Amino acid sequence: MHTINLNTSSRIEFLNITAEIRRIIIESGLKEGIAIAYVPHTTAGITINEAADPDVVSDINRKLSQLVPVEATYQHSEGNSDAHIKASLMGSSTQIIVIQGKPILGQWQGIFFCEFDGPRRRKVFVKTISD
Amino acid sequence: MHTINLNTSSRIEFLNITAEIRRIIIESGLKEGIAIAYVPHTTAGITINEAADPDVVSDINRKLSQLVPVEATYQHSEGNSDAHIKASLMGSSTQIIVIQGKPILGQWQGIFFCEFDGPRRRKVFVKTISD
Amino acid sequence: MHTINLNTSSRIEFLNITAEIRRIIIESGLKEGIAIAYVPHTTAGITINEAADPDVVSDINRKLSQLVPVEATYQHSEGNSDAHIKASLMGSSTQIIVIQGKPILGQWQGIFFCEFDGPRRRKVFVKTISD
């Protein structure tokens, strides 16, 4: 298993981690299979979406904050229930198909770590599985 | 890896691709493991839900459009930010357990390609992984 | 494949199934790989989130019901369209990385079965995949 260490710099932020995941997959030597990227946190998630125009992930982030505002009636006393809810909406892991040693992403796709309660030190675990 | 080619016919549409995924799994010869269905697009997703009554996926689609309307204040200039956001809410991939050469779906479950910015030519990649 | 049998007791409820999934993984003998937890139902889902404070999953559940109310204009005639929609928002499966025979969860993470149309008898399938 490989670990990506991240330092986020805002409360909400999408970090493009495609290049690091690509490097891990290539260096792993996996030829055919899948890679799992897993976020071991409960106030952050992971998603695959457009990497070409950074406005796309800004729009995702802003819409999530409209749907799940930080200020609302929540029971959890730490003041970050919005972050937990967004984490479940995006999901804690994603999978990438690997063919001939390379991740098969669509032309416009990138893999984004979704920070919902930063800034914090964060990790993403990557595990390769052969077919 | 196997590729399903799709032509969607509306801007938003859920296409039942269960039969094609089932056929790919059976023809792959995989006996025990999982299959990954992966959407290489950023304005489409994939989800598993009820296939018996087509009103169910219509309801999912309509509710997503209420929560994430096409007309709203977005930064991304292509006019399809709603489609990108819905894609991340549904997710870009799903996994199916395979036992004795067959996908193990629940009685009412079907696998749906979620078009959010059609009509377009689309692809779904299917990769089988043995246990 | 291993099956977890559940009896839910309310219409909406998040059940912590971490201990059972951990036990299945350890008893499977899998050393390195992943485990897939799959929900074969269309009005229930699965998510990973904070297990320490039960208010967190209560907040997720309450927010989902605000975003997708049970009473609204739906086409599906069974009166549980909200449950189908929530199921697709949470997802039908999740994956856990297994290292040295043990699931690698974050410190605060637990795995939750998400009942959206109970009380019912439910199942979760768990399949282990070696790397």
CSV table of C-alpha atoms in Angstrom, one decimal, chain A residues 1 34 36-42 67-69 72-78 81 84-85 87-89 92-95 125-130, chain C residues 32-34 47-50 53 55-56 58-60 62-64 66-67 89-90 94-99 104-109 129-131:
chain,number,residue,atom,x,y,z
A,1,MET,CA,0.0,0.0,0.0
A,34,ILE,CA,-7.4,-1.8,-10.6
A,36,ILE,CA,-8.2,1.8,-5.1
A,37,ALA,CA,-7.7,5.3,-3.7
A,38,TYR,CA,-9.0,5.4,-0.2
A,39,VAL,CA,-9.5,8.4,2.2
A,40,PRO,CA,-9.1,7.3,5.8
A,41,HIS,CA,-10.9,10.5,7.1
A,42,THR,CA,-14.5,11.3,7.9
A,67,LEU,CA,-27.1,22.0,-0.2
A,68,VAL,CA,-25.3,21.3,3.0
A,69,PRO,CA,-24.5,24.6,4.7
A,72,ALA,CA,-27.7,24.7,10.2
A,73,THR,CA,-29.4,22.6,12.9
A,74,TYR,CA,-27.0,19.7,13.5
A,75,GLN,CA,-26.7,17.5,16.6
A,76,HIS,CA,-23.0,16.8,16.4
A,77,SER,CA,-21.3,19.3,18.6
A,78,GLU,CA,-18.0,19.8,16.8
A,81,SER,CA,-21.4,18.1,10.5
A,84,HIS,CA,-19.2,14.7,7.4
A,85,ILE,CA,-22.3,14.8,5.2
A,87,ALA,CA,-17.8,13.3,2.7
A,88,SER,CA,-20.6,10.6,2.5
A,89,LEU,CA,-22.0,12.3,-0.6
A,92,SER,CA,-14.5,7.6,0.8
A,93,SER,CA,-12.9,5.8,-2.1
A,94,THR,CA,-12.6,5.5,-5.8
A,95,GLN,CA,-11.3,2.9,-8.2
A,125,PHE,CA,-4.0,5.3,0.6
A,126,VAL,CA,-3.5,3.6,-2.8
A,127,LYS,CA,-3.7,-0.1,-3.2
A,128,THR,CA,-3.1,-1.9,-6.5
A,129,ILE,CA,-5.0,-5.2,-7.3
A,130,SER,CA,-4.0,-7.4,-10.2
C,32,GLU,CA,-3.3,-8.3,1.3
C,33,GLY,CA,-6.1,-7.0,-0.9
C,34,ILE,CA,-9.5,-5.4,-0.6
C,47,THR,CA,-21.3,4.6,3.7
C,48,ILE,CA,-18.2,5.1,5.7
C,49,ASN,CA,-18.2,7.9,8.2
C,50,GLU,CA,-17.6,8.7,11.9
C,53,ASP,CA,-20.3,10.1,17.9
C,55,ASP,CA,-24.9,12.2,16.3
C,56,VAL,CA,-22.8,12.3,13.1
C,58,SER,CA,-28.0,11.1,12.7
C,59,ASP,CA,-27.0,14.4,11.1
C,60,ILE,CA,-26.3,12.7,7.8
C,62,ARG,CA,-31.6,14.1,8.8
C,63,LYS,CA,-29.9,16.2,6.1
C,64,LEU,CA,-30.7,13.5,3.5
C,66,GLN,CA,-34.4,17.4,4.2
C,67,LEU,CA,-32.9,17.2,0.7
C,89,LEU,CA,-26.7,9.2,-3.2
C,90,MET,CA,-24.9,7.0,-0.6
C,94,THR,CA,-17.9,0.3,-0.5
C,95,GLN,CA,-14.4,-1.0,-0.5
C,96,ILE,CA,-11.9,-1.5,2.3
C,97,ILE,CA,-8.2,-2.0,1.9
C,98,VAL,CA,-6.8,-5.1,3.8
C,99,ILE,CA,-3.1,-5.1,4.9
C,104,ILE,CA,-7.3,-0.4,7.2
C,105,LEU,CA,-9.9,2.1,8.4
C,106,GLY,CA,-9.2,5.6,9.6
C,107,GLN,CA,-9.2,6.2,13.3
C,108,TRP,CA,-12.7,7.6,13.4
C,109,GLN,CA,-14.2,5.6,10.5
C,129,ILE,CA,-10.1,-10.0,-3.3
C,130,SER,CA,-6.4,-10.6,-3.0
C,131,ASP,CA,-3.9,-8.3,-4.6
